[in-house]
PDB file of C-alpha atoms in Angstrom:
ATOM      1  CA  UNK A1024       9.800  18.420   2.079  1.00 72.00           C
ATOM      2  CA  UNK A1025       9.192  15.953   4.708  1.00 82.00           C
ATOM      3  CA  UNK A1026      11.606  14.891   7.294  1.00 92.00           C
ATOM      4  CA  UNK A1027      10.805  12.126   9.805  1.00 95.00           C
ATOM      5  CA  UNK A1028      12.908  12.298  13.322  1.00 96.00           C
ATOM      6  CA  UNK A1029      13.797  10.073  15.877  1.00 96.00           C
ATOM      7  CA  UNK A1030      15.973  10.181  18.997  1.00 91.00           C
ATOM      8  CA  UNK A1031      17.970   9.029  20.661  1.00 92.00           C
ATOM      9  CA  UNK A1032      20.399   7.698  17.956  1.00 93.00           C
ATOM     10  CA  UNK A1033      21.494   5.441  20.339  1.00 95.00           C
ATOM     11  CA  UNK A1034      20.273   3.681  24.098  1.00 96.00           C
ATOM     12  CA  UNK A1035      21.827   1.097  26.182  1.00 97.00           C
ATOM     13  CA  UNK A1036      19.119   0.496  28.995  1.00 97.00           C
ATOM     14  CA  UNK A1037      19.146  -2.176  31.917  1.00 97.00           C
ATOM     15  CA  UNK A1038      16.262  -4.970  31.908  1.00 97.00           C
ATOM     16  CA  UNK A1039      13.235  -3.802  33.596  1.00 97.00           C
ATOM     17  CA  UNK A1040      13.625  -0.381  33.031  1.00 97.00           C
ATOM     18  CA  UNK A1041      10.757   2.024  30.809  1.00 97.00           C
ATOM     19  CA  UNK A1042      11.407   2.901  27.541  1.00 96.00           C
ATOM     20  CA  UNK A1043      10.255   5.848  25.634  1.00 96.00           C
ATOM     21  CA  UNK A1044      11.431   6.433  21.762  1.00 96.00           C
ATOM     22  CA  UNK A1045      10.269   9.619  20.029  1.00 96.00           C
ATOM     23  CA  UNK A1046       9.317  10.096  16.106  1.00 97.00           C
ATOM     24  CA  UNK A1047       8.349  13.757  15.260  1.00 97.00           C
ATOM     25  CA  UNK A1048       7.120  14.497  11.068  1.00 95.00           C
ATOM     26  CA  UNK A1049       8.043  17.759   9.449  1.00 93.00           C
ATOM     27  CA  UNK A1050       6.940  19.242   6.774  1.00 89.00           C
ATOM     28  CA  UNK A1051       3.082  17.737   6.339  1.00 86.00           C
ATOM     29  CA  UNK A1052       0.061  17.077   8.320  1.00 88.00           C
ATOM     30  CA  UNK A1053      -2.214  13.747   8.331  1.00 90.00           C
ATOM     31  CA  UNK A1054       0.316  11.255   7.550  1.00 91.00           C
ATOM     32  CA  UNK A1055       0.183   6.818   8.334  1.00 91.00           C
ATOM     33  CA  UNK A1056       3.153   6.877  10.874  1.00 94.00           C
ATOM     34  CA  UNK A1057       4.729   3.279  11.479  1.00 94.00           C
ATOM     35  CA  UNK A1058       7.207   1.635  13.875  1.00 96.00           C
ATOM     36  CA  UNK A1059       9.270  -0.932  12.941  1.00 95.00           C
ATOM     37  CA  UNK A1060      11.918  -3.453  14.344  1.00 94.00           C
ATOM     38  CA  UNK A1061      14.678  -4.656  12.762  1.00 92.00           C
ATOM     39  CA  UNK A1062      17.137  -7.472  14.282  1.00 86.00           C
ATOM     40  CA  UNK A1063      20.945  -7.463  12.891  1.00 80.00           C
ATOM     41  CA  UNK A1064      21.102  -8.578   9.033  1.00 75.00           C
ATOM     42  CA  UNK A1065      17.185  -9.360   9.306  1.00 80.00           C
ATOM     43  CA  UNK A1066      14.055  -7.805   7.882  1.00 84.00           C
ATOM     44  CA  UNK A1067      11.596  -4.759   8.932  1.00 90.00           C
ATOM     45  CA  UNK A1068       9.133  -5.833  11.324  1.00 90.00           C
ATOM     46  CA  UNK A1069       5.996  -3.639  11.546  1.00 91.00           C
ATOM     47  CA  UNK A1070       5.380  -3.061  15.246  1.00 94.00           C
ATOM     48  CA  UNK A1071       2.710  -0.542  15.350  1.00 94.00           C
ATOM     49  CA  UNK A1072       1.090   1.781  12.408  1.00 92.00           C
ATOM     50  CA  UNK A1073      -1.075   4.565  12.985  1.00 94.00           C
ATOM     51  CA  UNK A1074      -3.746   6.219  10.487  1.00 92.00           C
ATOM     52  CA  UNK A1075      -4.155   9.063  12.660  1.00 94.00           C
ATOM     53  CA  UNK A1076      -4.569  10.616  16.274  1.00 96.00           C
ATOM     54  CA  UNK A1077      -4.997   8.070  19.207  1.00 95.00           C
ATOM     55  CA  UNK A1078      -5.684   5.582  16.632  1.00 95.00           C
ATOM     56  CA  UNK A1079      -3.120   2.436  17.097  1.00 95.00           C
ATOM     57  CA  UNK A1080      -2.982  -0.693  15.583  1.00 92.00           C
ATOM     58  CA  UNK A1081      -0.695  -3.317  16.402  1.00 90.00           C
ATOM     59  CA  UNK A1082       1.034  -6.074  14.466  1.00 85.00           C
ATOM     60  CA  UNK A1083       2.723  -8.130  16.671  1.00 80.00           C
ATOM     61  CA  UNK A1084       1.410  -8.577  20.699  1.00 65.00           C
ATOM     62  CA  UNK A1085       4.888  -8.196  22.941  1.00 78.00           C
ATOM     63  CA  UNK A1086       5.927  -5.806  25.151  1.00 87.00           C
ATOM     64  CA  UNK A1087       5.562  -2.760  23.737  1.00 94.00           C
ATOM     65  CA  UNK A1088       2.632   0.028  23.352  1.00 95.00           C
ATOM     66  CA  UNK A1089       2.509   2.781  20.716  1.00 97.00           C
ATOM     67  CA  UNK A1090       0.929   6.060  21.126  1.00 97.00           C
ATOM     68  CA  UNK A1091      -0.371   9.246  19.128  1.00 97.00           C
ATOM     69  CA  UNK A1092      -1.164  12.094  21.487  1.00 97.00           C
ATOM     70  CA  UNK A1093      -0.468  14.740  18.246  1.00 96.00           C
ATOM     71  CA  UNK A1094      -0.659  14.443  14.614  1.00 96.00           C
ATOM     72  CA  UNK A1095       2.998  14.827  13.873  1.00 95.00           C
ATOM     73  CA  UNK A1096       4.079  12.611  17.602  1.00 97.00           C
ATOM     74  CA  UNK A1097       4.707   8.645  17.652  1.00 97.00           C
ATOM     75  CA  UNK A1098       5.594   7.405  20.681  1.00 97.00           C
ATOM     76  CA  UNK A1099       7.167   3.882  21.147  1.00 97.00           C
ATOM     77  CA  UNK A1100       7.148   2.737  25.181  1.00 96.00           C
ATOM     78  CA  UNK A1101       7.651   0.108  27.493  1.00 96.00           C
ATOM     79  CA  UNK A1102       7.327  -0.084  30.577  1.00 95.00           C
ATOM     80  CA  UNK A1103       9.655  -3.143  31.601  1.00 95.00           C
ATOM     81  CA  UNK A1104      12.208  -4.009  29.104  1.00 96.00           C
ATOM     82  CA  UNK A1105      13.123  -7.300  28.013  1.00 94.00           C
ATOM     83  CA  UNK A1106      16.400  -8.688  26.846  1.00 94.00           C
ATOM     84  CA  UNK A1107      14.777  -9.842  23.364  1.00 92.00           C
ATOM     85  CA  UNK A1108      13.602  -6.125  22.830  1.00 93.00           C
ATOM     86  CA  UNK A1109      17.083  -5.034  21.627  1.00 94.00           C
ATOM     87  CA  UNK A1110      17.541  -4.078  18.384  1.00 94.00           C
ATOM     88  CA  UNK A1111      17.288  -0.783  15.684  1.00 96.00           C
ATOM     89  CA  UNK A1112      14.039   0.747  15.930  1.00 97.00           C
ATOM     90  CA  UNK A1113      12.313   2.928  12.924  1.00 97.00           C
ATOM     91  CA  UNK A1114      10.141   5.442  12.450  1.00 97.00           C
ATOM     92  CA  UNK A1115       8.529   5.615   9.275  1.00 95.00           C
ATOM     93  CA  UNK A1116       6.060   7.822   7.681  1.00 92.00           C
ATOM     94  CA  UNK A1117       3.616   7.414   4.295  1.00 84.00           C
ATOM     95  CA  UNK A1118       1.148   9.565   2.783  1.00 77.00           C
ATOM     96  CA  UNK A1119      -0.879   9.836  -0.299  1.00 68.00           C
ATOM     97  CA  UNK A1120       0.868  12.266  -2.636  1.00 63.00           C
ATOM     98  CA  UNK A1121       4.496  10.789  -1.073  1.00 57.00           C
ATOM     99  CA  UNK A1122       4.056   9.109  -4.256  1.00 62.00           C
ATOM    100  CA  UNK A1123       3.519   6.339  -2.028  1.00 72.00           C
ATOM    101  CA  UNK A1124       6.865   6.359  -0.770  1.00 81.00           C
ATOM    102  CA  UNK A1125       7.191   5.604   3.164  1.00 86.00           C
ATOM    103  CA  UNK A1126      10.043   8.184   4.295  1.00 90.00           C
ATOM    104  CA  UNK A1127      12.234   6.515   7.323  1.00 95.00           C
ATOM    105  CA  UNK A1128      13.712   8.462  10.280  1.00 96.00           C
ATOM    106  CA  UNK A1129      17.344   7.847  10.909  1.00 95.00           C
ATOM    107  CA  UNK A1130      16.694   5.218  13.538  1.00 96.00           C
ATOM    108  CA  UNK A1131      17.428   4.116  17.133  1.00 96.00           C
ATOM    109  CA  UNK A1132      19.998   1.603  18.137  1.00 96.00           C
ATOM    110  CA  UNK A1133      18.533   0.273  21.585  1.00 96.00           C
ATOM    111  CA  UNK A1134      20.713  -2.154  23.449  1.00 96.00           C
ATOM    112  CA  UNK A1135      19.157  -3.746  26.705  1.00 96.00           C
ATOM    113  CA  UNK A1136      21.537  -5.310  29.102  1.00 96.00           C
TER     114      UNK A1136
ATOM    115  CA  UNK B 479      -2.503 -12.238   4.199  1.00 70.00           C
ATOM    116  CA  UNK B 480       0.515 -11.190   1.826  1.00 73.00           C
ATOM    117  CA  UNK B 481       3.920 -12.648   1.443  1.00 83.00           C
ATOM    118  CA  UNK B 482       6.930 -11.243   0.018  1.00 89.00           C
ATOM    119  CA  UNK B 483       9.916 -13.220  -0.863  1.00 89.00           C
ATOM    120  CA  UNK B 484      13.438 -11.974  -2.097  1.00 89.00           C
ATOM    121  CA  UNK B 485      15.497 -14.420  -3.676  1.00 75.00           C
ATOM    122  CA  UNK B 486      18.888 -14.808  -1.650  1.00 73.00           C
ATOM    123  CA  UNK B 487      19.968 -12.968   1.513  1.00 79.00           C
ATOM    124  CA  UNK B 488      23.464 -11.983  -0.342  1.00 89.00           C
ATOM    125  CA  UNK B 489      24.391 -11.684  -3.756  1.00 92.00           C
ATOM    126  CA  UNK B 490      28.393 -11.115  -4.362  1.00 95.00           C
ATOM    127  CA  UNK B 491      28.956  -9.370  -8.266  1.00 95.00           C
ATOM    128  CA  UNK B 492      32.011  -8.378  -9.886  1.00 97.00           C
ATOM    129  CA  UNK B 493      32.239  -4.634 -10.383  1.00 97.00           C
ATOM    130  CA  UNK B 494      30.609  -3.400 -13.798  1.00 97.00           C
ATOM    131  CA  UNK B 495      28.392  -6.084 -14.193  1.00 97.00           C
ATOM    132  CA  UNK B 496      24.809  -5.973 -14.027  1.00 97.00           C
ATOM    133  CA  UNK B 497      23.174  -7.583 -10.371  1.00 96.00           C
ATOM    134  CA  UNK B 498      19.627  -8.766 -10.427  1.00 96.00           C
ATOM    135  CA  UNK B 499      18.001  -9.163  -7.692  1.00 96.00           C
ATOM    136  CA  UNK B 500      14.265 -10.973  -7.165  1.00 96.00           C
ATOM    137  CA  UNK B 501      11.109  -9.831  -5.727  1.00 95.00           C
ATOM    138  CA  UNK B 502       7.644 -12.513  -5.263  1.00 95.00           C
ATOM    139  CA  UNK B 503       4.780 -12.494  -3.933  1.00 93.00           C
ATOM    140  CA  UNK B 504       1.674 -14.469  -2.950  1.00 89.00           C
ATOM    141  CA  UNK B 505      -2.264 -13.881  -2.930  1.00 78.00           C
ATOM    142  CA  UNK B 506      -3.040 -10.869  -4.438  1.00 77.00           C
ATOM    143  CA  UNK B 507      -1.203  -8.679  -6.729  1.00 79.00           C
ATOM    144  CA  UNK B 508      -0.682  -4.884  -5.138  1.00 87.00           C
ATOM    145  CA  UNK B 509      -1.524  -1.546  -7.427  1.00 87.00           C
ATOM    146  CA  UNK B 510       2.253  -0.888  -6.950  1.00 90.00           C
ATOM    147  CA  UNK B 511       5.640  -2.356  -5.721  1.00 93.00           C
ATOM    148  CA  UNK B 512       8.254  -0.110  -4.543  1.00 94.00           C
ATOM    149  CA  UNK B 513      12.630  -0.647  -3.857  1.00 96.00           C
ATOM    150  CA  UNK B 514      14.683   0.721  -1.155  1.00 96.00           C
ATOM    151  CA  UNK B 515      18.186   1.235  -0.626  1.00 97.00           C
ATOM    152  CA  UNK B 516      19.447   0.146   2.989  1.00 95.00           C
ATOM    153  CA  UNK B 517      22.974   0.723   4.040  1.00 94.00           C
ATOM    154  CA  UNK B 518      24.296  -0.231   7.500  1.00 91.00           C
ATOM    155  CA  UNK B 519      22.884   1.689  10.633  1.00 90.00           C
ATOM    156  CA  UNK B 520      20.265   3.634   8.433  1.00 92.00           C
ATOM    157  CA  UNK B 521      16.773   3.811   7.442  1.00 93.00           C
ATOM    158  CA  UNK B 522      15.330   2.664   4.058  1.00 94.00           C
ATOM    159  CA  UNK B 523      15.720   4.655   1.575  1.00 94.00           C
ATOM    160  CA  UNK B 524      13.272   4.723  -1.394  1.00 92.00           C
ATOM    161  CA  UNK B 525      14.243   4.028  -4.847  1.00 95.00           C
ATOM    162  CA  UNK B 526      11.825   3.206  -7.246  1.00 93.00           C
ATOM    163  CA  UNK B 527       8.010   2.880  -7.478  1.00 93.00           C
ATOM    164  CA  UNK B 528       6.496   0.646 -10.201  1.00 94.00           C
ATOM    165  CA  UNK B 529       2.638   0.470 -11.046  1.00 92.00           C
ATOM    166  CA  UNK B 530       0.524  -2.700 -12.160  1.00 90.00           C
ATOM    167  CA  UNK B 531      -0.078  -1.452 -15.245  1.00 90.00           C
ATOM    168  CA  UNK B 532       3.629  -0.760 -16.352  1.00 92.00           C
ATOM    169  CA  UNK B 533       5.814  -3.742 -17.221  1.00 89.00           C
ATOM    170  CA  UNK B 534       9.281  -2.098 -16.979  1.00 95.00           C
ATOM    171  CA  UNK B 535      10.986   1.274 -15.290  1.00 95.00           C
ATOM    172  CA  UNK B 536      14.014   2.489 -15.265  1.00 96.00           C
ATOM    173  CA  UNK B 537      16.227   5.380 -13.474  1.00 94.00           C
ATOM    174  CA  UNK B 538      19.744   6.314 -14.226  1.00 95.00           C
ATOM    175  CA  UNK B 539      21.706   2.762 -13.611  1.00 97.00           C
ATOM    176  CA  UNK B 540      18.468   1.404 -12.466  1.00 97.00           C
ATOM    177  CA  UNK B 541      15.716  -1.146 -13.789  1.00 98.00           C
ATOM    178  CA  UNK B 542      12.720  -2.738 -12.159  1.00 98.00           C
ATOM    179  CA  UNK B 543      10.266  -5.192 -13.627  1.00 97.00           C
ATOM    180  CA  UNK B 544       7.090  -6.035 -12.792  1.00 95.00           C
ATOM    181  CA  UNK B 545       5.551  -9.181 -13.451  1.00 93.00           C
ATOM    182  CA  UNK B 546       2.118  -9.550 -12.556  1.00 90.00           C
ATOM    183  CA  UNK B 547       0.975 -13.358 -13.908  1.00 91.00           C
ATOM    184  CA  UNK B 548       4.388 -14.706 -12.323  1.00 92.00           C
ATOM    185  CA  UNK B 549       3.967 -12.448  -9.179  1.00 93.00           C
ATOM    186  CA  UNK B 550       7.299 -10.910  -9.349  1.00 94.00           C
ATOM    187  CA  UNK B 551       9.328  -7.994  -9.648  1.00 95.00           C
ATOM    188  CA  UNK B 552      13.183  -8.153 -10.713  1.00 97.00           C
ATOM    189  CA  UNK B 553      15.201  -5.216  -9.592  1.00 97.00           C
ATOM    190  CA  UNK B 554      18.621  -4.349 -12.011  1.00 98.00           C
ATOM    191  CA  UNK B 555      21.489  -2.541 -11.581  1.00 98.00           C
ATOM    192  CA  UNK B 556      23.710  -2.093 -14.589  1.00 97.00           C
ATOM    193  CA  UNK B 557      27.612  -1.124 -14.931  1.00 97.00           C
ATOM    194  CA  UNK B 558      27.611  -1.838 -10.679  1.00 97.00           C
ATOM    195  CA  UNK B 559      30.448  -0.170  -8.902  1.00 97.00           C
ATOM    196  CA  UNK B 560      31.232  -0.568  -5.165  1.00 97.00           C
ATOM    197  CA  UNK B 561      28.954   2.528  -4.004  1.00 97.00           C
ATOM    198  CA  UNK B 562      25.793  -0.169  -4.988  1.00 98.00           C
ATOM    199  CA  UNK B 563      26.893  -2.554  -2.229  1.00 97.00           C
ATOM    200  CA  UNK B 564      24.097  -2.319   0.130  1.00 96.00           C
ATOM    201  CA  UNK B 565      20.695  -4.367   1.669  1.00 95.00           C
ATOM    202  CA  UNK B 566      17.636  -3.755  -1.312  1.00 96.00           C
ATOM    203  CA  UNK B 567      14.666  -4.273   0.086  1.00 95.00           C
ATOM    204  CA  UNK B 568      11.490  -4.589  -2.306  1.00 94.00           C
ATOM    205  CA  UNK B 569       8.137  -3.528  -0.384  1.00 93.00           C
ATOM    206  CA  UNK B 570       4.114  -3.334  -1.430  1.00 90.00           C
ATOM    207  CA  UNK B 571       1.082  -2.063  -0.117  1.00 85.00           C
ATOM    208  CA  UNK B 572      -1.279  -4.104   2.222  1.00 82.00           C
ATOM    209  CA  UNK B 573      -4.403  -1.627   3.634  1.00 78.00           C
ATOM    210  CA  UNK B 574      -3.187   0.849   5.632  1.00 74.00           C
ATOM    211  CA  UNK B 575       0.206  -0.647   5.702  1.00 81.00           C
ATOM    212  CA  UNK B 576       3.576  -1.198   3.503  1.00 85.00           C
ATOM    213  CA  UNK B 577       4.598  -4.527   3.999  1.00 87.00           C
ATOM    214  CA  UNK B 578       8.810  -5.551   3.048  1.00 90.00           C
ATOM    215  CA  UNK B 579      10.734  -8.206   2.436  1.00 91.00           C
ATOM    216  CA  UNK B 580      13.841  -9.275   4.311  1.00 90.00           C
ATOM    217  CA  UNK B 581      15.905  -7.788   2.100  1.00 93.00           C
ATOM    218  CA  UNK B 582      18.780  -9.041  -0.112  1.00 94.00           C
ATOM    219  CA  UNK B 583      22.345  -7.891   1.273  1.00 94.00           C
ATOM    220  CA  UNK B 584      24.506  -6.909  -2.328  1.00 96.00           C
ATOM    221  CA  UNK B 585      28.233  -6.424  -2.571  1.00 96.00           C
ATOM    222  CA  UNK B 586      30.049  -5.394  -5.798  1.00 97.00           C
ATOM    223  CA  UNK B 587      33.737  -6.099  -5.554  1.00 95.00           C
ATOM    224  CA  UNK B 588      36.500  -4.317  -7.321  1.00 92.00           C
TER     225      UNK B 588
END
């Protein structure tokens, strides 16, 4: 079955420093890999999907970059953090035969102070 | 480009009655509609899936409508018990992407 992780569970990082957040996919090949944010008590917001190697597409122009260098790698960055990009990030993955079902990682809590 | 609404952030039911929770959308209707289950510092987690061309679904304690001339989905849980309180999120496709809605927060009290 497929598995979707993420690390760190958990980051507290000062502003201005880089960020890099990890999502690795077991158990298939090919899959739509997404990031998302989500604030406290708020919605998912979709960050950056990919549809397959080095292909990107972002939703929302901030701070952040996305990158695929491997078919089962998503890679969140930053390179200068901002206050406002606190929050729980998501990995998320979705492929045809999934029965259409995106499959979520477990998440990372990133706190920037 | 597509909307989803969800009726109230929180919904507050009395244990072993039935919640139902709401699900619309605008523009286009989407060749499915899916639920997830969110509880507190976790991903999503999906429940159901329901197609355009089925009305109603159901699994275990669980019923989901769809509605496609009033653009909405209702989500049921019957004989709720405390275990259901959690964020349900309804969600559809939009190309490549699954869009959701902000979720309704649901607590069953004993």
């Amino acid at each position: 079955s497929q598995t979707i992780h993420q690390w760190p569970a958990t980051l507290v990082q000062p502003v201005g420093s880089p960020l890099s957040l990890e999502c690795t996919v077991e158990g298939t090949s090919n899959p739509n890999l997404y990031w998302y944010r989500q604030a406290a008590g708020r919605g998912l917001q979709l960050l950056f999907y990919s549809v397959g190697i080095g292909q990107i597409s972002s939703e929302v122009p901030q701070n952040l970059s996305a990158s695929r260098p491997q078919d089962r790698q998503f890679i969140l960055s930053s390179k200068k953090l901002l206050l406002s990009d606190s929050g729980f990030y998501l990995c998320a993955g979705h492929k045809t035969g999934w029965q259409e079902t995106q499959y979520f990682g477990p998440g990372t809590r990133l706190l920037v102070l | 480009s597509q909307k989803i609404e969800q009726n109230s952030e929180a919904l507050n039911i009395q244990e072993g009655k039935t919640a139902t929770l709401t699900c619309n959308y605008t523009n286009y209707s989407p060749a499915y509609l899916q639920w997830y289950r969110q509880d507190p510092g976790r991903g999503p987690v999906f429940l159901l899936l329901i197609r355009e061309n089925e009305k109603e679904k159901r699994k275990e304690r669980l019923k989901v409508t769809f509605d496609t001339t009033l653009k909405q989905s209702l989500f049921h849980i019957t004989a709720s018990q405390p275990a259901d309180s959690a964020t349900y999120l309804c969600a559809l496709p939009s190309a490549s992407k699954i869009i959701f809605g902000s979720g309704t927060r649901l607590s069953i009290r004993p």
